[in-house]
């Protein structure tokens, strides 16, 4: 759902971003932690910082830093494990508050969202007042602080909320976007990471003003379509609508390993494990996906992704594994040690998600509830979307592009038998847990 | 360059070539038709690099030889608005545009140098084989809806042409599949073995359509020959080269089921009508239709969850166990359209295996459709 606003009327977009969300929830649940450096993150040896309270940030601790570094920077900090279920619970409360003001809520994660409040003035007052009211209600009902950016586009609103942190409220009035953006460093632009920033720096481009002044052709020549996008953003142009998140866009799984893995065989086994886990999640939620994405993080934290699209959607672990293994060949995994592997499926096809908004996890949980209800009502109520069966089995069978790399070997089992097998495996998992039945290779020792 | 040609002839020529011209802007010259006037008359060529079409007119009076590439669509639009009678086309002094004048109306049309036009492919050296135009059209019409329209499925985006022996008769066979269904159609063409004996040709859909158009115009046969890269077809004053797809067509024989035990004899017209009727209510994207066979009754039905249902009954001959099976109704309609006999056979095994649709007698056509899981 998108805002149906009249052309010419400037939009009113809010970006709301909870301050140090995980850490703030921990402090709220244990008030004795107030004022102390609180760091929430993964297990000590390998994990990364997920959130740090503002007190902890004074020590130089940042999100995504290895926990080991955080320990070094702040040995007396309070280190806590991630309690995702709890954060989701609080997140639900906060999103419910957002929804009191507008149905147009686009969740970016559990603690961040865009709201489109165009045309809500009569009801709730100016966009600035709405932002102030939301901040007050969130504080009153959850005890947490949220930073808000108010602008005519998502991009500018996001930068504004960021600049105001913590507990900020920054309004960029219509017509002042370009002046607001101009002096900021290029790294503030959406989609400009370290690599792009470096490349821009070598071109002598440091501020958003510099980008806006460049001919768009120069940027396209250097960065392709992304260049055109940057140019538009730098000139304050960003028409992307606020999209309510009632659609799951991808389903995936990733693991950070206790120790860097080096052996190709070990990596393949990890991929097999991931592939089956992703596949069973897909099946549990009645999704099929077309695009397989492999994520590899090397020991030095450099991260690459490789993706490939299938001709037909799949929810089969074996098929996902075969693609992922081939994608692994396109990385330097093996030559370089790997600390994280992840597989996700996107381009999803499946039942429409229920029309509720909220971060990903919320949507999925609700789907599960509904599924359970359906199953309780008997199997005949569980109607499936029609699925066109395929003549040639396997994912890539007979469908490789000319001169394209060889298609992965098709499954030796016919797709229908594979599907029946997968269903049986799912039932065993339901009854005996994930270890109830596993591919033999996952039982091997390294 | 200076020549005079009859307006109707000019329009006819342009209507044939401009369909091939590529209007996308990757190579500007491909949106142009190459016009050449010389001793042999007036020749026009259009190409999108995959398909090349060349037409010659002998009726033109050439007073100065020359060549230029002109925007095909615009030239065609001009020809259409000129009055009947002679049209004179002459190169301007700079050689970068032409003047076009009819009995009424004067135009100047800017072109591109003839040298920019891609070179003509050579004609295959194999001896051409004559194929009846009507037969070619029939085979192409039966199978081409079955080719994949998904450009990423490169090897399925075309129609396979090969030869097939049937009791000593030499048949031209066309096969197409999109991965969910498959059609093949045979027609006798004496001498076709000489062409496709050693080599099959995977012809892209658009190319096949151009050849079909040529085969359809007027009576008579088309001359067909093939090289490693091109299928070449000539008829009268028109020649077409179609670049073959360089990909492996799947082994289609593998998916043709042998001896499906459940066979229904279905009257074609009544079944077609029933399919069209229920299609009105079929869900838009998937077109799912249910068939229920029991005794002499075939129930055709469909359900759109938010909209409603439709059903119809066809009298059939069916002796097997009652069977309910789902299909994409569009696939069924296109398969049934390939049958020209009064009765067709639907041969099935169960509700998840390939079903065969073919005429009650004869082997000219065979369609295979994978069911849709609906129940």
Tab-separated table of C-alpha atoms in Angstrom, chain A residues 3-432:
chain	number	residue	atom	x	y	z
A	3	UNK	CA	0.219	6.915	-0.132
A	4	UNK	CA	-2.207	8.164	-2.695
A	5	UNK	CA	-1.265	11.812	-2.445
A	6	UNK	CA	-1.960	14.463	-4.980
A	7	UNK	CA	0.910	15.420	-7.235
A	8	UNK	CA	2.477	18.714	-6.297
A	9	UNK	CA	1.596	18.468	-2.611
A	10	UNK	CA	4.823	17.885	-0.698
A	11	UNK	CA	4.788	14.655	1.230
A	12	UNK	CA	5.321	14.471	4.960
A	13	UNK	CA	7.571	11.544	5.788
A	14	UNK	CA	8.747	10.637	9.248
A	15	UNK	CA	11.723	8.448	9.957
A	16	UNK	CA	11.607	7.038	13.445
A	17	UNK	CA	14.604	5.261	14.860
A	18	UNK	CA	14.794	3.908	18.404
A	19	UNK	CA	17.902	5.028	20.263
A	20	UNK	CA	20.294	2.158	21.057
A	21	UNK	CA	17.257	-0.083	20.980
A	22	UNK	CA	18.488	-3.423	22.356
A	23	UNK	CA	20.569	-1.740	25.020
A	24	UNK	CA	17.701	0.595	25.969
A	25	UNK	CA	15.321	-2.358	26.365
A	26	UNK	CA	17.844	-4.002	28.687
A	27	UNK	CA	18.103	-0.822	30.746
A	28	UNK	CA	14.330	-0.481	30.875
A	29	UNK	CA	14.013	-4.068	32.131
A	30	UNK	CA	16.786	-3.576	34.696
A	31	UNK	CA	16.826	0.044	35.841
A	32	UNK	CA	20.031	-0.539	37.837
A	33	UNK	CA	21.833	-0.498	34.486
A	34	UNK	CA	20.834	3.127	33.829
A	35	UNK	CA	23.802	5.367	33.127
A	36	UNK	CA	26.165	2.426	32.668
A	37	UNK	CA	27.916	1.296	29.494
A	38	UNK	CA	25.657	-1.529	28.284
A	39	UNK	CA	26.742	-3.634	25.329
A	40	UNK	CA	24.437	-6.208	23.734
A	41	UNK	CA	26.027	-8.718	21.409
A	42	UNK	CA	26.852	-12.274	20.424
A	43	UNK	CA	28.936	-14.818	22.270
A	44	UNK	CA	32.218	-13.480	23.577
A	45	UNK	CA	34.746	-14.975	21.237
A	46	UNK	CA	33.163	-14.524	17.861
A	47	UNK	CA	30.135	-12.316	18.144
A	48	UNK	CA	29.680	-8.727	17.173
A	49	UNK	CA	28.145	-5.780	18.984
A	50	UNK	CA	24.438	-5.500	18.183
A	51	UNK	CA	23.780	-2.414	20.250
A	52	UNK	CA	25.638	-0.178	22.653
A	53	UNK	CA	24.177	2.358	25.084
A	54	UNK	CA	25.290	5.955	24.609
A	55	UNK	CA	27.467	5.572	27.674
A	56	UNK	CA	29.243	2.639	25.989
A	57	UNK	CA	29.615	4.600	22.767
A	58	UNK	CA	31.767	7.117	24.633
A	59	UNK	CA	34.362	4.340	24.812
A	60	UNK	CA	34.349	4.086	21.037
A	61	UNK	CA	32.087	1.053	20.897
A	62	UNK	CA	29.996	0.795	17.750
A	63	UNK	CA	27.483	-1.648	16.309
A	64	UNK	CA	28.983	-4.483	14.262
A	65	UNK	CA	32.313	-4.237	16.046
A	66	UNK	CA	33.701	-7.605	17.148
A	67	UNK	CA	32.847	-8.239	20.793
A	68	UNK	CA	36.536	-8.796	21.473
A	69	UNK	CA	37.262	-5.206	20.481
A	70	UNK	CA	34.429	-3.972	22.696
A	71	UNK	CA	35.887	-5.856	25.644
A	72	UNK	CA	39.233	-4.228	25.014
A	73	UNK	CA	37.767	-0.739	24.685
A	74	UNK	CA	35.562	-1.035	27.743
A	75	UNK	CA	36.668	-3.853	30.036
A	76	UNK	CA	34.234	-2.779	32.743
A	77	UNK	CA	31.233	-2.575	30.466
A	78	UNK	CA	28.107	-4.598	31.062
A	79	UNK	CA	27.993	-7.248	28.346
A	80	UNK	CA	24.640	-8.860	27.717
A	81	UNK	CA	23.435	-11.538	25.314
A	82	UNK	CA	20.867	-10.784	22.615
A	83	UNK	CA	17.272	-11.448	23.719
A	84	UNK	CA	15.577	-11.172	20.386
A	85	UNK	CA	12.170	-12.413	21.549
A	86	UNK	CA	12.028	-9.646	24.138
A	87	UNK	CA	13.041	-6.939	21.655
A	88	UNK	CA	10.345	-8.179	19.256
A	89	UNK	CA	7.796	-7.886	22.030
A	90	UNK	CA	8.744	-4.279	22.745
A	91	UNK	CA	8.972	-3.586	19.028
A	92	UNK	CA	5.384	-4.686	18.627
A	93	UNK	CA	4.275	-2.151	21.236
A	94	UNK	CA	6.144	0.617	19.447
A	95	UNK	CA	4.795	-0.257	16.006
A	96	UNK	CA	1.296	-0.345	17.469
A	97	UNK	CA	1.856	3.253	18.575
A	98	UNK	CA	3.035	4.242	15.081
A	99	UNK	CA	-0.111	2.705	13.665
A	100	UNK	CA	-2.316	4.941	15.762
A	101	UNK	CA	-1.131	7.861	13.653
A	102	UNK	CA	-1.126	6.374	10.144
A	103	UNK	CA	-1.613	3.034	8.436
A	104	UNK	CA	1.334	3.891	6.169
A	105	UNK	CA	4.136	2.412	8.238
A	106	UNK	CA	7.146	0.864	6.514
A	107	UNK	CA	9.243	-1.139	8.942
A	108	UNK	CA	12.978	-1.190	8.172
A	109	UNK	CA	13.858	-3.398	11.123
A	110	UNK	CA	12.572	-4.071	14.634
A	111	UNK	CA	13.475	-0.567	15.752
A	112	UNK	CA	13.170	1.663	12.711
A	113	UNK	CA	10.333	2.735	10.424
A	114	UNK	CA	9.121	5.254	7.901
A	115	UNK	CA	5.698	6.814	8.367
A	116	UNK	CA	3.833	8.721	5.700
A	117	UNK	CA	1.656	11.318	7.447
A	118	UNK	CA	0.825	13.363	4.353
A	119	UNK	CA	-2.611	14.871	4.766
A	120	UNK	CA	-2.919	13.971	8.446
A	121	UNK	CA	-2.761	17.625	9.565
A	122	UNK	CA	-6.485	18.006	10.269
A	123	UNK	CA	-6.403	14.867	12.361
A	124	UNK	CA	-3.143	15.127	14.268
A	125	UNK	CA	-1.585	18.500	13.438
A	126	UNK	CA	1.594	19.331	11.533
A	127	UNK	CA	4.145	16.619	10.735
A	128	UNK	CA	6.397	18.160	13.367
A	129	UNK	CA	3.655	17.923	15.973
A	130	UNK	CA	2.938	14.310	14.986
A	131	UNK	CA	6.621	13.467	15.416
A	132	UNK	CA	6.695	15.166	18.806
A	133	UNK	CA	3.514	13.362	19.894
A	134	UNK	CA	4.827	9.975	18.788
A	135	UNK	CA	8.042	10.574	20.716
A	136	UNK	CA	6.044	11.477	23.837
A	137	UNK	CA	3.715	8.487	23.579
A	138	UNK	CA	6.596	6.076	23.023
A	139	UNK	CA	8.407	7.458	26.044
A	140	UNK	CA	5.289	7.366	28.187
A	141	UNK	CA	4.217	3.855	27.251
A	142	UNK	CA	7.572	2.103	26.895
A	143	UNK	CA	10.048	4.348	28.672
A	144	UNK	CA	12.225	4.380	25.553
A	145	UNK	CA	13.403	7.260	23.413
A	146	UNK	CA	13.069	7.495	19.690
A	147	UNK	CA	14.726	9.932	17.288
A	148	UNK	CA	12.653	11.437	14.531
A	149	UNK	CA	13.419	13.025	11.180
A	150	UNK	CA	10.713	14.905	9.316
A	151	UNK	CA	11.080	15.701	5.621
A	152	UNK	CA	9.423	15.419	2.223
A	153	UNK	CA	11.245	12.222	1.291
A	154	UNK	CA	12.442	9.016	2.931
A	155	UNK	CA	16.069	9.731	2.217
A	156	UNK	CA	16.118	13.189	3.820
A	157	UNK	CA	13.970	12.054	6.759
A	158	UNK	CA	16.386	9.247	7.506
A	159	UNK	CA	19.414	11.534	7.481
A	160	UNK	CA	17.553	14.017	9.668
A	161	UNK	CA	16.697	11.454	12.352
A	162	UNK	CA	20.280	10.280	12.310
A	163	UNK	CA	21.684	13.778	12.791
A	164	UNK	CA	19.385	14.467	15.722
A	165	UNK	CA	20.287	11.348	17.714
A	166	UNK	CA	19.784	10.608	20.537
A	167	UNK	CA	16.235	11.613	21.439
A	168	UNK	CA	16.274	14.081	18.552
A	169	UNK	CA	13.683	15.753	16.421
A	170	UNK	CA	14.904	17.397	13.250
A	171	UNK	CA	12.555	18.925	10.698
A	172	UNK	CA	13.695	19.694	7.162
A	173	UNK	CA	10.984	22.013	5.780
A	174	UNK	CA	9.839	21.572	2.169
A	175	UNK	CA	12.126	23.403	-0.246
A	176	UNK	CA	15.174	23.348	2.007
A	177	UNK	CA	16.257	19.770	1.240
A	178	UNK	CA	19.133	20.635	-1.080
A	179	UNK	CA	20.575	23.215	1.291
A	180	UNK	CA	20.224	20.720	4.140
A	181	UNK	CA	22.034	17.962	2.263
A	182	UNK	CA	24.742	20.060	0.579
A	183	UNK	CA	27.337	20.366	3.360
A	184	UNK	CA	27.038	16.735	4.533
A	185	UNK	CA	29.762	14.210	3.710
A	186	UNK	CA	28.964	11.810	0.854
A	187	UNK	CA	28.897	8.883	3.272
A	188	UNK	CA	25.556	10.168	4.532
A	189	UNK	CA	23.917	9.394	1.198
A	190	UNK	CA	21.839	6.268	1.167
A	191	UNK	CA	23.733	3.460	-0.501
A	192	UNK	CA	27.145	5.088	-0.267
A	193	UNK	CA	29.368	2.727	1.657
A	194	UNK	CA	33.102	2.681	2.260
A	195	UNK	CA	33.960	1.501	-1.259
A	196	UNK	CA	31.872	4.112	-3.064
A	197	UNK	CA	33.021	6.755	-0.621
A	198	UNK	CA	36.654	5.938	-1.424
A	199	UNK	CA	36.011	6.049	-5.157
A	200	UNK	CA	34.246	9.404	-4.810
A	201	UNK	CA	37.057	10.753	-2.685
A	202	UNK	CA	39.541	9.902	-5.427
A	203	UNK	CA	37.358	11.923	-7.780
A	204	UNK	CA	37.669	14.825	-5.358
A	205	UNK	CA	34.073	14.451	-4.222
A	206	UNK	CA	33.606	14.864	-0.487
A	207	UNK	CA	30.270	16.485	0.177
A	208	UNK	CA	26.791	15.879	-1.128
A	209	UNK	CA	27.062	19.338	-2.720
A	210	UNK	CA	29.987	18.021	-4.822
A	211	UNK	CA	27.871	15.093	-6.051
A	212	UNK	CA	24.926	17.300	-6.899
A	213	UNK	CA	27.237	19.515	-8.952
A	214	UNK	CA	28.697	16.657	-11.006
A	215	UNK	CA	27.145	15.933	-14.401
A	216	UNK	CA	24.962	12.870	-14.019
A	217	UNK	CA	26.750	11.231	-16.967
A	218	UNK	CA	30.050	11.295	-15.086
A	219	UNK	CA	28.454	9.428	-12.195
A	220	UNK	CA	26.700	6.948	-14.458
A	221	UNK	CA	29.940	6.336	-16.316
A	222	UNK	CA	31.703	5.573	-13.068
A	223	UNK	CA	28.988	3.860	-10.999
A	224	UNK	CA	26.320	2.799	-13.491
A	225	UNK	CA	22.693	3.027	-12.437
A	226	UNK	CA	23.794	3.554	-8.854
A	227	UNK	CA	25.477	6.781	-10.024
A	228	UNK	CA	22.219	8.128	-11.371
A	229	UNK	CA	20.544	7.221	-8.103
A	230	UNK	CA	23.180	9.024	-6.037
A	231	UNK	CA	22.841	12.103	-8.219
A	232	UNK	CA	19.097	12.175	-7.708
A	233	UNK	CA	19.385	11.752	-3.943
A	234	UNK	CA	22.056	14.452	-3.732
A	235	UNK	CA	19.647	16.797	-5.502
A	236	UNK	CA	16.935	16.020	-3.011
A	237	UNK	CA	15.000	13.840	-5.435
A	238	UNK	CA	13.573	10.717	-3.868
A	239	UNK	CA	10.066	9.702	-4.825
A	240	UNK	CA	10.133	6.266	-3.254
A	241	UNK	CA	6.846	5.702	-1.492
A	242	UNK	CA	6.479	4.471	2.052
A	243	UNK	CA	5.587	0.845	1.563
A	244	UNK	CA	3.787	-0.956	4.285
A	245	UNK	CA	5.607	-4.128	5.101
A	246	UNK	CA	2.932	-6.740	4.794
A	247	UNK	CA	5.107	-8.713	2.474
A	248	UNK	CA	8.021	-10.900	3.409
A	249	UNK	CA	10.733	-10.146	0.876
A	250	UNK	CA	13.269	-12.824	1.694
A	251	UNK	CA	13.831	-15.750	3.985
A	252	UNK	CA	17.311	-16.672	5.027
A	253	UNK	CA	19.652	-18.045	7.586
A	254	UNK	CA	23.241	-17.242	8.483
A	255	UNK	CA	25.810	-18.507	10.924
A	256	UNK	CA	28.879	-16.882	12.415
A	257	UNK	CA	31.316	-19.639	13.279
A	258	UNK	CA	33.129	-20.104	16.548
A	259	UNK	CA	36.331	-20.388	14.585
A	260	UNK	CA	37.094	-19.223	11.072
A	261	UNK	CA	36.586	-22.044	8.642
A	262	UNK	CA	39.140	-22.770	5.959
A	263	UNK	CA	38.397	-26.157	4.482
A	264	UNK	CA	36.214	-26.286	1.414
A	265	UNK	CA	34.592	-29.473	2.683
A	266	UNK	CA	33.603	-27.869	5.952
A	267	UNK	CA	32.151	-24.910	4.095
A	268	UNK	CA	30.105	-27.198	1.885
A	269	UNK	CA	28.744	-28.980	4.918
A	270	UNK	CA	27.795	-25.681	6.497
A	271	UNK	CA	26.056	-24.683	3.282
A	272	UNK	CA	24.162	-27.962	3.232
A	273	UNK	CA	23.009	-27.313	6.770
A	274	UNK	CA	21.992	-23.720	6.001
A	275	UNK	CA	20.232	-24.742	2.785
A	276	UNK	CA	18.092	-27.305	4.552
A	277	UNK	CA	17.241	-24.908	7.339
A	278	UNK	CA	16.218	-22.178	4.919
A	279	UNK	CA	14.220	-24.670	2.867
A	280	UNK	CA	12.317	-25.977	5.837
A	281	UNK	CA	11.498	-22.415	6.921
A	282	UNK	CA	10.239	-21.709	3.416
A	283	UNK	CA	8.033	-24.765	3.497
A	284	UNK	CA	6.769	-23.996	6.957
A	285	UNK	CA	5.480	-20.660	5.700
A	286	UNK	CA	4.315	-21.964	2.344
A	287	UNK	CA	6.781	-19.913	0.357
A	288	UNK	CA	8.812	-20.760	-2.696
A	289	UNK	CA	11.735	-18.609	-3.810
A	290	UNK	CA	13.402	-17.918	-7.121
A	291	UNK	CA	16.643	-16.173	-6.188
A	292	UNK	CA	19.320	-17.788	-4.033
A	293	UNK	CA	21.778	-15.403	-2.400
A	294	UNK	CA	24.973	-16.548	-0.734
A	295	UNK	CA	26.650	-14.279	1.782
A	296	UNK	CA	30.271	-14.807	2.728
A	297	UNK	CA	32.106	-12.812	5.372
A	298	UNK	CA	35.850	-13.359	5.351
A	299	UNK	CA	37.933	-13.401	8.512
A	300	UNK	CA	38.840	-9.731	7.943
A	301	UNK	CA	35.121	-8.826	7.994
A	302	UNK	CA	34.987	-8.069	4.303
A	303	UNK	CA	31.665	-9.320	3.061
A	304	UNK	CA	30.538	-10.378	-0.396
A	305	UNK	CA	27.265	-11.687	-1.758
A	306	UNK	CA	26.603	-13.742	-4.859
A	307	UNK	CA	23.174	-14.491	-6.255
A	308	UNK	CA	21.593	-16.609	-8.890
A	309	UNK	CA	18.018	-16.859	-10.067
A	310	UNK	CA	16.306	-20.079	-10.941
A	311	UNK	CA	13.865	-20.573	-13.750
A	312	UNK	CA	11.426	-22.028	-11.294
A	313	UNK	CA	10.754	-21.301	-7.686
A	314	UNK	CA	11.932	-23.835	-5.148
A	315	UNK	CA	11.575	-24.797	-1.512
A	316	UNK	CA	13.909	-27.753	-1.758
A	317	UNK	CA	17.063	-27.844	0.345
A	318	UNK	CA	19.007	-29.954	-2.131
A	319	UNK	CA	18.347	-27.506	-4.951
A	320	UNK	CA	19.261	-24.506	-2.798
A	321	UNK	CA	22.428	-26.267	-1.701
A	322	UNK	CA	23.542	-27.027	-5.250
A	323	UNK	CA	23.146	-23.375	-6.249
A	324	UNK	CA	24.845	-22.123	-3.081
A	325	UNK	CA	27.793	-24.430	-3.642
A	326	UNK	CA	28.217	-23.090	-7.132
A	327	UNK	CA	27.977	-19.524	-5.852
A	328	UNK	CA	30.675	-20.355	-3.336
A	329	UNK	CA	32.985	-21.000	-6.301
A	330	UNK	CA	32.514	-17.391	-7.271
A	331	UNK	CA	33.971	-16.176	-3.984
A	332	UNK	CA	37.412	-16.387	-2.491
A	333	UNK	CA	36.172	-18.687	0.253
A	334	UNK	CA	38.808	-21.305	0.903
A	335	UNK	CA	41.645	-19.141	-0.325
A	336	UNK	CA	40.562	-16.821	2.459
A	337	UNK	CA	39.239	-18.007	5.814
A	338	UNK	CA	35.545	-17.437	6.377
A	339	UNK	CA	33.810	-16.360	9.568
A	340	UNK	CA	30.222	-16.230	8.371
A	341	UNK	CA	28.119	-17.977	5.763
A	342	UNK	CA	24.520	-17.155	4.956
A	343	UNK	CA	21.926	-18.273	2.445
A	344	UNK	CA	18.715	-16.462	1.650
A	345	UNK	CA	15.925	-16.856	-0.844
A	346	UNK	CA	14.155	-13.896	-2.350
A	347	UNK	CA	11.748	-13.294	-5.205
A	348	UNK	CA	9.262	-15.161	-3.116
A	349	UNK	CA	6.056	-16.670	-4.284
A	350	UNK	CA	3.467	-17.894	-1.899
A	351	UNK	CA	0.395	-17.028	0.028
A	352	UNK	CA	-0.077	-13.375	0.654
A	353	UNK	CA	1.029	-12.478	4.113
A	354	UNK	CA	-1.742	-11.293	6.404
A	355	UNK	CA	-2.380	-7.589	6.146
A	356	UNK	CA	-0.595	-6.487	9.273
A	357	UNK	CA	2.476	-4.370	9.480
A	358	UNK	CA	5.513	-4.840	11.568
A	359	UNK	CA	9.056	-6.004	11.282
A	360	UNK	CA	9.794	-9.233	9.554
A	361	UNK	CA	9.696	-11.426	12.597
A	362	UNK	CA	6.265	-10.244	13.565
A	363	UNK	CA	4.866	-11.054	10.181
A	364	UNK	CA	6.314	-14.525	10.233
A	365	UNK	CA	5.066	-15.277	13.708
A	366	UNK	CA	1.590	-14.232	12.775
A	367	UNK	CA	1.723	-16.467	9.759
A	368	UNK	CA	2.616	-19.357	11.999
A	369	UNK	CA	-0.321	-18.657	14.242
A	370	UNK	CA	-2.614	-18.688	11.288
A	371	UNK	CA	-1.104	-21.855	9.972
A	372	UNK	CA	-1.639	-23.588	13.251
A	373	UNK	CA	-5.234	-22.468	13.289
A	374	UNK	CA	-5.729	-23.824	9.804
A	375	UNK	CA	-4.257	-27.155	10.680
A	376	UNK	CA	-6.389	-27.423	13.763
A	377	UNK	CA	-9.433	-26.985	11.568
A	378	UNK	CA	-8.557	-30.091	9.616
A	379	UNK	CA	-6.516	-30.669	6.476
A	380	UNK	CA	-9.358	-29.916	4.076
A	381	UNK	CA	-9.304	-26.294	5.166
A	382	UNK	CA	-5.656	-26.055	4.244
A	383	UNK	CA	-6.136	-25.137	0.610
A	384	UNK	CA	-3.000	-24.476	-1.368
A	385	UNK	CA	-2.401	-22.150	-4.245
A	386	UNK	CA	-2.423	-24.061	-7.518
A	387	UNK	CA	1.081	-25.110	-8.506
A	388	UNK	CA	1.903	-25.807	-12.115
A	389	UNK	CA	3.967	-28.974	-12.274
A	390	UNK	CA	7.032	-29.148	-14.457
A	391	UNK	CA	7.866	-31.452	-17.348
A	392	UNK	CA	11.598	-31.585	-16.850
A	393	UNK	CA	12.653	-32.316	-13.304
A	394	UNK	CA	15.234	-30.398	-11.294
A	395	UNK	CA	15.889	-26.730	-11.086
A	396	UNK	CA	18.195	-26.006	-13.946
A	397	UNK	CA	17.274	-28.908	-16.161
A	398	UNK	CA	17.479	-28.166	-19.830
A	399	UNK	CA	17.145	-24.531	-19.114
A	400	UNK	CA	20.682	-23.247	-19.072
A	401	UNK	CA	21.362	-20.181	-21.132
A	402	UNK	CA	23.620	-20.828	-24.043
A	403	UNK	CA	27.237	-20.507	-23.002
A	404	UNK	CA	26.148	-20.002	-19.412
A	405	UNK	CA	27.981	-21.990	-16.786
A	406	UNK	CA	26.658	-25.489	-16.490
A	407	UNK	CA	23.422	-25.848	-14.666
A	408	UNK	CA	23.694	-27.608	-11.327
A	409	UNK	CA	23.125	-31.307	-11.659
A	410	UNK	CA	19.406	-31.801	-11.387
A	411	UNK	CA	18.079	-33.716	-8.477
A	412	UNK	CA	17.974	-37.427	-9.272
A	413	UNK	CA	14.597	-37.619	-7.592
A	414	UNK	CA	11.570	-36.379	-9.501
A	415	UNK	CA	10.282	-33.061	-8.144
A	416	UNK	CA	7.067	-34.605	-6.895
A	417	UNK	CA	8.770	-37.382	-5.010
A	418	UNK	CA	11.207	-34.840	-3.620
A	419	UNK	CA	8.274	-32.790	-2.436
A	420	UNK	CA	6.692	-35.784	-0.737
A	421	UNK	CA	10.048	-36.577	0.863
A	422	UNK	CA	10.427	-33.008	2.098
A	423	UNK	CA	6.972	-33.113	3.651
A	424	UNK	CA	7.838	-36.293	5.494
A	425	UNK	CA	11.113	-34.780	6.693
A	426	UNK	CA	9.198	-31.725	7.931
A	427	UNK	CA	6.842	-33.934	9.906
A	428	UNK	CA	9.770	-35.770	11.506
A	429	UNK	CA	11.321	-32.407	12.420
A	430	UNK	CA	8.052	-31.326	13.960
A	431	UNK	CA	7.912	-34.408	16.133
A	432	UNK	CA	11.559	-35.059	16.996
